[in-house]
Amino acid sequence: MSFLRIQNAVKQFGGLRAVDDVTFSLQRGETVGLLGPNGSGKTTLINLVSGALPATSGVVSLDGQRLTGLRRDKIARAGVARTFQLVRILPSLTLTENVKIAAVFGRNAHWGTAADQVAQDALAKVGLLDRAKLPASELTYIDQKRLELARALAAEPDVLLLDEWLAGLNPTELAEGVALIRQLQGGGLTILMVEHIIDAVRALCPRVVVMNSGKLIADGPTDGVLSDPAVVAAYLGEETDA
Ligand code: ADP
Ligand code: MG
């Protein structure tokens, strides 16, 4: 049974089809890598799923519930959380405050001390609990990324959308980041992750889908897809005649 279904998704920006008739589904608990060269439409697709942008056409549904057309806060309530390619933390607020907002507006609409507890748990999961009372502006880049993830987790999602969450980390941080995502797997969480770092994709994603110029050009087990000549050609910027 498909859990997250993306059916014939289209997003048109003027004359550009940034997402061009994309269809694929995720099973509950699956982690799928979303790959493709720069400008291929990955972030736009994430935006359609999270409700950050309205779709031109097509349908996204979660466990049979139609998400397309819902406001983004309703989509968060339905169980979808995401991180942003460029982190969007609130620098003047403390870590706890940053994360608590997500607990309030997330799946279970926590309030008061319950929201504090969920925020604490999320900060603990990403290793930031000891700095909970600091303003977010004092964090290093990796820790800002951790905070972004904590915010997504505090929404207690069923579906987590990661947009290049591992980008820009040094090798040690990357290993920590991969280990952190691995800890999130297996608890029933469904993860769709945009990622360019192939070692991380191989480590975390048994299956990948690949976009090129808005279109889905591959969907299958990671090793097979990564050796598919059409996928290799897309990454090399060559013409694909598909
Ligand atoms: P990716 O994440 O794969 O690098 P994006 O989804 O960010 O790609 O962008 C896909 C295409 O859509 C690009 O050509 C980009 O310039 C264009 N695009 C993205 N967002 C907008 C927008 N808000 N308005 C107009 N064009 C956009
Ligand atoms: Mg992007």
PDB file of C-alpha atoms and ligand atoms in Angstrom:
ATOM      1  CA  MET A   1       0.000   0.000   0.000  1.00  0.00           C
ATOM      2  CA  SER A   2       1.335   3.405  -0.963  1.00  0.00           C
ATOM      3  CA  PHE A   3       1.542   5.881   1.889  1.00  0.00           C
ATOM      4  CA  LEU A   4       2.744   9.106   0.269  1.00  0.00           C
ATOM      5  CA  ARG A   5       1.475   9.325  -3.312  1.00  0.00           C
ATOM      6  CA  ILE A   6       2.558  11.926  -5.832  1.00  0.00           C
ATOM      7  CA  GLN A   7       0.403  11.629  -8.940  1.00  0.00           C
ATOM      8  CA  ASN A   8       1.021  13.575 -12.145  1.00  0.00           C
ATOM      9  CA  ALA A   9       2.428  16.535 -10.229  1.00  0.00           C
ATOM     10  CA  VAL A  10       3.003  19.633 -12.360  1.00  0.00           C
ATOM     11  CA  LYS A  11       4.411  23.012 -11.358  1.00  0.00           C
ATOM     12  CA  GLN A  12       4.602  25.691 -14.007  1.00  0.00           C
ATOM     13  CA  PHE A  13       6.512  28.952 -13.472  1.00  0.00           C
ATOM     14  CA  GLY A  14       5.535  31.083 -16.451  1.00  0.00           C
ATOM     15  CA  GLY A  15       6.855  29.169 -19.439  1.00  0.00           C
ATOM     16  CA  LEU A  16       8.942  26.774 -17.339  1.00  0.00           C
ATOM     17  CA  ARG A  17       7.654  23.381 -16.184  1.00  0.00           C
ATOM     18  CA  ALA A  18       9.810  23.007 -13.079  1.00  0.00           C
ATOM     19  CA  VAL A  19       7.927  19.792 -12.198  1.00  0.00           C
ATOM     20  CA  ASP A  20       6.582  18.023 -15.255  1.00  0.00           C
ATOM     21  CA  ASP A  21       4.090  15.213 -14.692  1.00  0.00           C
ATOM     22  CA  VAL A  22       5.905  13.458 -11.854  1.00  0.00           C
ATOM     23  CA  THR A  23       4.415  10.285 -10.376  1.00  0.00           C
ATOM     24  CA  PHE A  24       5.853   8.075  -7.660  1.00  0.00           C
ATOM     25  CA  SER A  25       4.883   6.738  -4.246  1.00  0.00           C
ATOM     26  CA  LEU A  26       6.523   5.877  -0.976  1.00  0.00           C
ATOM     27  CA  GLN A  27       5.578   3.017   1.310  1.00  0.00           C
ATOM     28  CA  ARG A  28       5.187   3.787   4.991  1.00  0.00           C
ATOM     29  CA  GLY A  29       8.590   3.660   6.676  1.00  0.00           C
ATOM     30  CA  GLU A  30      10.538   3.844   3.439  1.00  0.00           C
ATOM     31  CA  THR A  31      13.506   6.174   2.857  1.00  0.00           C
ATOM     32  CA  VAL A  32      13.784   7.343  -0.745  1.00  0.00           C
ATOM     33  CA  GLY A  33      16.500   9.570  -2.203  1.00  0.00           C
ATOM     34  CA  LEU A  34      15.396  12.316  -4.609  1.00  0.00           C
ATOM     35  CA  LEU A  35      18.259  12.996  -7.002  1.00  0.00           C
ATOM     36  CA  GLY A  36      18.872  15.117 -10.059  1.00  0.00           C
ATOM     37  CA  PRO A  37      21.156  17.846 -11.341  1.00  0.00           C
ATOM     38  CA  ASN A  38      20.785  21.447 -10.172  1.00  0.00           C
ATOM     39  CA  GLY A  39      17.604  23.040 -11.431  1.00  0.00           C
ATOM     40  CA  SER A  40      15.918  19.708 -12.150  1.00  0.00           C
ATOM     41  CA  GLY A  41      12.922  20.522  -9.918  1.00  0.00           C
ATOM     42  CA  LYS A  42      13.701  18.678  -6.681  1.00  0.00           C
ATOM     43  CA  THR A  43      13.084  21.571  -4.292  1.00  0.00           C
ATOM     44  CA  THR A  44       9.968  22.559  -6.228  1.00  0.00           C
ATOM     45  CA  LEU A  45       8.623  19.023  -5.808  1.00  0.00           C
ATOM     46  CA  ILE A  46       9.323  19.182  -2.062  1.00  0.00           C
ATOM     47  CA  ASN A  47       7.462  22.504  -2.040  1.00  0.00           C
ATOM     48  CA  LEU A  48       4.442  20.884  -3.693  1.00  0.00           C
ATOM     49  CA  VAL A  49       4.373  18.087  -1.116  1.00  0.00           C
ATOM     50  CA  SER A  50       4.782  20.428   1.875  1.00  0.00           C
ATOM     51  CA  GLY A  51       2.287  22.931   0.490  1.00  0.00           C
ATOM     52  CA  ALA A  52       4.839  25.753   0.320  1.00  0.00           C
ATOM     53  CA  LEU A  53       3.744  26.180  -3.312  1.00  0.00           C
ATOM     54  CA  PRO A  54       0.406  25.310  -4.906  1.00  0.00           C
ATOM     55  CA  ALA A  55       0.591  22.685  -7.653  1.00  0.00           C
ATOM     56  CA  THR A  56      -0.439  23.644 -11.179  1.00  0.00           C
ATOM     57  CA  SER A  57      -2.033  20.204 -11.442  1.00  0.00           C
ATOM     58  CA  GLY A  58      -1.716  16.731 -10.028  1.00  0.00           C
ATOM     59  CA  VAL A  59      -2.430  15.280  -6.617  1.00  0.00           C
ATOM     60  CA  VAL A  60      -0.363  14.551  -3.524  1.00  0.00           C
ATOM     61  CA  SER A  61      -2.002  12.339  -0.924  1.00  0.00           C
ATOM     62  CA  LEU A  62      -0.955  10.851   2.389  1.00  0.00           C
ATOM     63  CA  ASP A  63      -2.506   7.630   3.612  1.00  0.00           C
ATOM     64  CA  GLY A  64      -5.459   8.274   1.326  1.00  0.00           C
ATOM     65  CA  GLN A  65      -5.960  11.896   2.425  1.00  0.00           C
ATOM     66  CA  ARG A  66      -5.619  14.489  -0.294  1.00  0.00           C
ATOM     67  CA  LEU A  67      -2.995  17.106   0.640  1.00  0.00           C
ATOM     68  CA  THR A  68      -3.068  19.082  -2.593  1.00  0.00           C
ATOM     69  CA  GLY A  69      -5.087  22.240  -2.097  1.00  0.00           C
ATOM     70  CA  LEU A  70      -4.668  22.259   1.687  1.00  0.00           C
ATOM     71  CA  ARG A  71      -2.894  25.156   3.364  1.00  0.00           C
ATOM     72  CA  ARG A  72       0.603  24.361   4.514  1.00  0.00           C
ATOM     73  CA  ASP A  73      -0.359  24.408   8.201  1.00  0.00           C
ATOM     74  CA  LYS A  74      -3.015  21.773   7.481  1.00  0.00           C
ATOM     75  CA  ILE A  75      -0.428  19.707   5.646  1.00  0.00           C
ATOM     76  CA  ALA A  76       1.844  19.948   8.694  1.00  0.00           C
ATOM     77  CA  ARG A  77      -1.077  18.801  10.836  1.00  0.00           C
ATOM     78  CA  ALA A  78      -1.604  15.896   8.461  1.00  0.00           C
ATOM     79  CA  GLY A  79       1.923  14.754   9.303  1.00  0.00           C
ATOM     80  CA  VAL A  80       4.364  16.274   6.797  1.00  0.00           C
ATOM     81  CA  ALA A  81       7.461  18.151   7.994  1.00  0.00           C
ATOM     82  CA  ARG A  82      10.474  19.416   6.059  1.00  0.00           C
ATOM     83  CA  THR A  83      13.841  21.062   6.333  1.00  0.00           C
ATOM     84  CA  PHE A  84      14.859  23.867   3.998  1.00  0.00           C
ATOM     85  CA  GLN A  85      17.841  23.845   1.649  1.00  0.00           C
ATOM     86  CA  LEU A  86      18.801  27.212   3.158  1.00  0.00           C
ATOM     87  CA  VAL A  87      18.199  26.947   6.904  1.00  0.00           C
ATOM     88  CA  ARG A  88      15.313  29.021   8.186  1.00  0.00           C
ATOM     89  CA  ILE A  89      15.853  29.263  11.903  1.00  0.00           C
ATOM     90  CA  LEU A  90      14.870  32.359  13.877  1.00  0.00           C
ATOM     91  CA  PRO A  91      18.215  33.716  15.102  1.00  0.00           C
ATOM     92  CA  SER A  92      17.014  35.895  17.993  1.00  0.00           C
ATOM     93  CA  LEU A  93      14.974  33.102  19.589  1.00  0.00           C
ATOM     94  CA  THR A  94      16.452  30.382  21.770  1.00  0.00           C
ATOM     95  CA  LEU A  95      16.813  26.849  20.466  1.00  0.00           C
ATOM     96  CA  THR A  96      13.875  25.760  22.613  1.00  0.00           C
ATOM     97  CA  GLU A  97      11.692  28.562  21.262  1.00  0.00           C
ATOM     98  CA  ASN A  98      12.637  27.747  17.676  1.00  0.00           C
ATOM     99  CA  VAL A  99      11.676  24.123  18.147  1.00  0.00           C
ATOM    100  CA  LYS A 100       8.618  24.709  20.317  1.00  0.00           C
ATOM    101  CA  ILE A 101       6.910  26.603  17.495  1.00  0.00           C
ATOM    102  CA  ALA A 102       7.057  23.434  15.438  1.00  0.00           C
ATOM    103  CA  ALA A 103       5.569  21.385  18.272  1.00  0.00           C
ATOM    104  CA  VAL A 104       2.676  23.851  18.510  1.00  0.00           C
ATOM    105  CA  PHE A 105       1.977  23.861  14.778  1.00  0.00           C
ATOM    106  CA  GLY A 106       2.878  20.217  14.140  1.00  0.00           C
ATOM    107  CA  ARG A 107       0.956  16.980  13.934  1.00  0.00           C
ATOM    108  CA  ASN A 108      -0.287  16.931  17.502  1.00  0.00           C
ATOM    109  CA  ALA A 109      -0.728  20.674  18.208  1.00  0.00           C
ATOM    110  CA  HIS A 110       0.984  20.593  21.589  1.00  0.00           C
ATOM    111  CA  TRP A 111       0.581  23.460  23.987  1.00  0.00           C
ATOM    112  CA  GLY A 112       2.285  24.692  27.153  1.00  0.00           C
ATOM    113  CA  THR A 113       4.483  22.227  29.011  1.00  0.00           C
ATOM    114  CA  ALA A 114       3.645  19.452  26.544  1.00  0.00           C
ATOM    115  CA  ALA A 115       5.123  21.582  23.747  1.00  0.00           C
ATOM    116  CA  ASP A 116       8.211  22.232  25.913  1.00  0.00           C
ATOM    117  CA  GLN A 117       8.649  18.503  26.434  1.00  0.00           C
ATOM    118  CA  VAL A 118       8.356  17.716  22.727  1.00  0.00           C
ATOM    119  CA  ALA A 119      10.852  20.502  21.982  1.00  0.00           C
ATOM    120  CA  GLN A 120      13.283  19.086  24.536  1.00  0.00           C
ATOM    121  CA  ASP A 121      12.955  15.592  23.113  1.00  0.00           C
ATOM    122  CA  ALA A 122      13.623  16.878  19.599  1.00  0.00           C
ATOM    123  CA  LEU A 123      16.679  18.856  20.739  1.00  0.00           C
ATOM    124  CA  ALA A 124      17.958  15.775  22.566  1.00  0.00           C
ATOM    125  CA  LYS A 125      17.564  13.648  19.423  1.00  0.00           C
ATOM    126  CA  VAL A 126      19.857  15.947  17.447  1.00  0.00           C
ATOM    127  CA  GLY A 127      22.335  16.467  20.305  1.00  0.00           C
ATOM    128  CA  LEU A 128      21.503  20.099  21.105  1.00  0.00           C
ATOM    129  CA  LEU A 129      19.803  19.770  24.476  1.00  0.00           C
ATOM    130  CA  ASP A 130      22.773  21.225  26.370  1.00  0.00           C
ATOM    131  CA  ARG A 131      22.430  24.449  24.363  1.00  0.00           C
ATOM    132  CA  ALA A 132      18.632  24.713  24.539  1.00  0.00           C
ATOM    133  CA  LYS A 133      18.643  28.142  26.186  1.00  0.00           C
ATOM    134  CA  LEU A 134      21.112  29.811  23.808  1.00  0.00           C
ATOM    135  CA  PRO A 135      19.937  32.104  21.038  1.00  0.00           C
ATOM    136  CA  ALA A 136      20.018  30.283  17.713  1.00  0.00           C
ATOM    137  CA  SER A 137      22.329  33.005  16.335  1.00  0.00           C
ATOM    138  CA  GLU A 138      25.170  31.508  18.392  1.00  0.00           C
ATOM    139  CA  LEU A 139      25.117  28.183  16.592  1.00  0.00           C
ATOM    140  CA  THR A 140      27.697  27.020  14.065  1.00  0.00           C
ATOM    141  CA  TYR A 141      26.513  25.941  10.621  1.00  0.00           C
ATOM    142  CA  ILE A 142      26.227  22.221  11.454  1.00  0.00           C
ATOM    143  CA  ASP A 143      24.348  23.052  14.620  1.00  0.00           C
ATOM    144  CA  GLN A 144      21.964  25.311  12.696  1.00  0.00           C
ATOM    145  CA  LYS A 145      21.317  22.332  10.464  1.00  0.00           C
ATOM    146  CA  ARG A 146      20.735  20.185  13.527  1.00  0.00           C
ATOM    147  CA  LEU A 147      18.282  22.788  14.803  1.00  0.00           C
ATOM    148  CA  GLU A 148      16.433  22.717  11.478  1.00  0.00           C
ATOM    149  CA  LEU A 149      16.100  18.975  11.825  1.00  0.00           C
ATOM    150  CA  ALA A 150      14.953  19.290  15.446  1.00  0.00           C
ATOM    151  CA  ARG A 151      12.244  21.679  14.279  1.00  0.00           C
ATOM    152  CA  ALA A 152      11.026  19.188  11.726  1.00  0.00           C
ATOM    153  CA  LEU A 153      11.077  16.368  14.284  1.00  0.00           C
ATOM    154  CA  ALA A 154       9.181  18.423  16.873  1.00  0.00           C
ATOM    155  CA  ALA A 155       6.274  18.469  14.448  1.00  0.00           C
ATOM    156  CA  GLU A 156       6.152  14.684  15.049  1.00  0.00           C
ATOM    157  CA  PRO A 157       5.744  13.949  11.350  1.00  0.00           C
ATOM    158  CA  ASP A 158       4.847  10.742   9.564  1.00  0.00           C
ATOM    159  CA  VAL A 159       6.688  12.060   6.509  1.00  0.00           C
ATOM    160  CA  LEU A 160       9.987  13.915   6.720  1.00  0.00           C
ATOM    161  CA  LEU A 161      11.190  15.853   3.684  1.00  0.00           C
ATOM    162  CA  LEU A 162      14.912  16.675   3.779  1.00  0.00           C
ATOM    163  CA  ASP A 163      16.242  19.143   1.212  1.00  0.00           C
ATOM    164  CA  GLU A 164      20.024  18.683   1.043  1.00  0.00           C
ATOM    165  CA  TRP A 165      20.200  18.475   4.782  1.00  0.00           C
ATOM    166  CA  LEU A 166      23.707  16.988   4.586  1.00  0.00           C
ATOM    167  CA  ALA A 167      25.099  19.619   2.205  1.00  0.00           C
ATOM    168  CA  GLY A 168      28.026  21.738   3.361  1.00  0.00           C
ATOM    169  CA  LEU A 169      29.147  19.482   6.190  1.00  0.00           C
ATOM    170  CA  ASN A 170      32.759  18.422   6.657  1.00  0.00           C
ATOM    171  CA  PRO A 171      33.522  14.672   6.571  1.00  0.00           C
ATOM    172  CA  THR A 172      33.201  14.198  10.339  1.00  0.00           C
ATOM    173  CA  GLU A 173      29.935  16.141  10.469  1.00  0.00           C
ATOM    174  CA  LEU A 174      28.692  14.222   7.453  1.00  0.00           C
ATOM    175  CA  ALA A 175      29.274  10.908   9.222  1.00  0.00           C
ATOM    176  CA  GLU A 176      27.399  12.267  12.256  1.00  0.00           C
ATOM    177  CA  GLY A 177      24.587  13.501  10.033  1.00  0.00           C
ATOM    178  CA  VAL A 178      24.229  10.140   8.309  1.00  0.00           C
ATOM    179  CA  ALA A 179      24.175   8.393  11.701  1.00  0.00           C
ATOM    180  CA  LEU A 180      21.492  10.791  12.893  1.00  0.00           C
ATOM    181  CA  ILE A 181      19.245  10.130   9.902  1.00  0.00           C
ATOM    182  CA  ARG A 182      19.811   6.412  10.344  1.00  0.00           C
ATOM    183  CA  GLN A 183      18.504   6.690  13.904  1.00  0.00           C
ATOM    184  CA  LEU A 184      15.296   8.188  12.533  1.00  0.00           C
ATOM    185  CA  GLN A 185      14.782   5.270  10.195  1.00  0.00           C
ATOM    186  CA  GLY A 186      13.012   2.160  11.358  1.00  0.00           C
ATOM    187  CA  GLY A 187      10.561   3.946  13.628  1.00  0.00           C
ATOM    188  CA  GLY A 188       7.913   4.011  10.912  1.00  0.00           C
ATOM    189  CA  LEU A 189       8.986   7.454   9.701  1.00  0.00           C
ATOM    190  CA  THR A 190       8.779   7.885   5.929  1.00  0.00           C
ATOM    191  CA  ILE A 191      11.651   9.957   4.528  1.00  0.00           C
ATOM    192  CA  LEU A 192      12.049  11.626   1.137  1.00  0.00           C
ATOM    193  CA  MET A 193      15.506  13.175   0.944  1.00  0.00           C
ATOM    194  CA  VAL A 194      17.018  15.383  -1.723  1.00  0.00           C
ATOM    195  CA  GLU A 195      20.719  14.596  -1.630  1.00  0.00           C
ATOM    196  CA  HIS A 196      23.760  15.080  -3.820  1.00  0.00           C
ATOM    197  CA  ILE A 197      26.289  13.210  -1.710  1.00  0.00           C
ATOM    198  CA  ILE A 198      26.224   9.784  -3.289  1.00  0.00           C
ATOM    199  CA  ASP A 199      27.936   7.985  -0.403  1.00  0.00           C
ATOM    200  CA  ALA A 200      25.206   9.279   1.899  1.00  0.00           C
ATOM    201  CA  VAL A 201      22.517   8.238  -0.581  1.00  0.00           C
ATOM    202  CA  ARG A 202      23.993   4.742  -0.763  1.00  0.00           C
ATOM    203  CA  ALA A 203      24.209   4.555   3.030  1.00  0.00           C
ATOM    204  CA  LEU A 204      20.658   5.714   3.705  1.00  0.00           C
ATOM    205  CA  CYS A 205      18.442   5.107   0.674  1.00  0.00           C
ATOM    206  CA  PRO A 206      17.670   1.609  -0.639  1.00  0.00           C
ATOM    207  CA  ARG A 207      15.676   3.290  -3.407  1.00  0.00           C
ATOM    208  CA  VAL A 208      16.088   6.517  -5.354  1.00  0.00           C
ATOM    209  CA  VAL A 209      14.064   8.525  -7.833  1.00  0.00           C
ATOM    210  CA  VAL A 210      15.809  10.851 -10.284  1.00  0.00           C
ATOM    211  CA  MET A 211      14.535  14.061 -11.852  1.00  0.00           C
ATOM    212  CA  ASN A 212      15.918  15.861 -14.884  1.00  0.00           C
ATOM    213  CA  SER A 213      14.395  19.027 -16.364  1.00  0.00           C
ATOM    214  CA  GLY A 214      11.295  18.545 -14.251  1.00  0.00           C
ATOM    215  CA  LYS A 215      10.675  14.958 -15.344  1.00  0.00           C
ATOM    216  CA  LEU A 216      11.126  11.734 -13.433  1.00  0.00           C
ATOM    217  CA  ILE A 217      13.728   9.762 -15.381  1.00  0.00           C
ATOM    218  CA  ALA A 218      14.379   6.850 -13.024  1.00  0.00           C
ATOM    219  CA  ASP A 219      12.877   5.100 -10.009  1.00  0.00           C
ATOM    220  CA  GLY A 220      14.285   1.953  -8.456  1.00  0.00           C
ATOM    221  CA  PRO A 221      16.920   0.280  -6.280  1.00  0.00           C
ATOM    222  CA  THR A 222      19.800   2.703  -5.709  1.00  0.00           C
ATOM    223  CA  ASP A 223      22.657   0.710  -7.237  1.00  0.00           C
ATOM    224  CA  GLY A 224      20.764  -0.013 -10.435  1.00  0.00           C
ATOM    225  CA  VAL A 225      19.551   3.555 -10.889  1.00  0.00           C
ATOM    226  CA  LEU A 226      22.992   5.046 -10.283  1.00  0.00           C
ATOM    227  CA  SER A 227      24.455   2.932 -13.054  1.00  0.00           C
ATOM    228  CA  ASP A 228      21.588   3.678 -15.466  1.00  0.00           C
ATOM    229  CA  PRO A 229      23.113   5.411 -18.525  1.00  0.00           C
ATOM    230  CA  ALA A 230      20.235   7.942 -18.696  1.00  0.00           C
ATOM    231  CA  VAL A 231      20.916   8.970 -15.096  1.00  0.00           C
ATOM    232  CA  VAL A 232      24.669   9.196 -15.633  1.00  0.00           C
ATOM    233  CA  ALA A 233      24.060  11.304 -18.738  1.00  0.00           C
ATOM    234  CA  ALA A 234      21.730  13.652 -16.855  1.00  0.00           C
ATOM    235  CA  TYR A 235      24.410  14.270 -14.256  1.00  0.00           C
ATOM    236  CA  LEU A 236      27.006  14.901 -16.939  1.00  0.00           C
ATOM    237  CA  GLY A 237      24.671  17.458 -18.506  1.00  0.00           C
ATOM    238  CA  GLU A 238      24.410  15.479 -21.717  1.00  0.00           C
ATOM    239  CA  GLU A 239      21.311  15.310 -23.859  1.00  0.00           C
ATOM    240  CA  THR A 240      19.049  12.421 -22.981  1.00  0.00           C
ATOM    241  CA  ASP A 241      16.820  11.244 -25.764  1.00  0.00           C
ATOM    242  CA  ALA A 242      14.333   9.580 -23.445  1.00  0.00           C
TER     243      ALA A 242
HETATM  244  P1  ADP B   1      16.564  21.857  -7.765  1.00  0.00           P
HETATM  245  O1  ADP B   1      16.099  21.887  -6.352  1.00  0.00           O
HETATM  246  O2  ADP B   1      16.467  20.511  -8.409  1.00  0.00           O
HETATM  247  O3  ADP B   1      17.941  22.433  -7.937  1.00  0.00           O
HETATM  248  P2  ADP B   1      14.448  23.806  -8.199  1.00  0.00           P
HETATM  249  O4  ADP B   1      13.212  23.057  -7.901  1.00  0.00           O
HETATM  250  O5  ADP B   1      14.948  24.752  -7.166  1.00  0.00           O
HETATM  251  O6  ADP B   1      15.605  22.786  -8.638  1.00  0.00           O
HETATM  252  O7  ADP B   1      14.245  24.646  -9.543  1.00  0.00           O
HETATM  253  C1  ADP B   1      13.733  24.048 -10.715  1.00  0.00           C
HETATM  254  C2  ADP B   1      13.560  25.111 -11.742  1.00  0.00           C
HETATM  255  O8  ADP B   1      12.483  25.968 -11.369  1.00  0.00           O
HETATM  256  C3  ADP B   1      14.770  26.023 -11.928  1.00  0.00           C
HETATM  257  O9  ADP B   1      14.868  26.355 -13.306  1.00  0.00           O
HETATM  258  C4  ADP B   1      14.421  27.228 -11.084  1.00  0.00           C
HETATM  259  O10 ADP B   1      15.063  28.387 -11.571  1.00  0.00           O
HETATM  260  C5  ADP B   1      12.912  27.302 -11.266  1.00  0.00           C
HETATM  261  N1  ADP B   1      12.244  27.897 -10.111  1.00  0.00           N
HETATM  262  C6  ADP B   1      12.262  27.423  -8.845  1.00  0.00           C
HETATM  263  N2  ADP B   1      11.497  28.161  -8.035  1.00  0.00           N
HETATM  264  C7  ADP B   1      10.981  29.146  -8.809  1.00  0.00           C
HETATM  265  C8  ADP B   1      10.085  30.237  -8.554  1.00  0.00           C
HETATM  266  N3  ADP B   1       9.584  30.459  -7.325  1.00  0.00           N
HETATM  267  N4  ADP B   1       9.766  31.041  -9.590  1.00  0.00           N
HETATM  268  C9  ADP B   1      10.256  30.811 -10.832  1.00  0.00           C
HETATM  269  N5  ADP B   1      11.082  29.804 -11.143  1.00  0.00           N
HETATM  270  C10 ADP B   1      11.449  28.976 -10.147  1.00  0.00           C
HETATM  271 MG    MG B   2      17.078  22.439  -4.596  1.00  0.00          MG
END
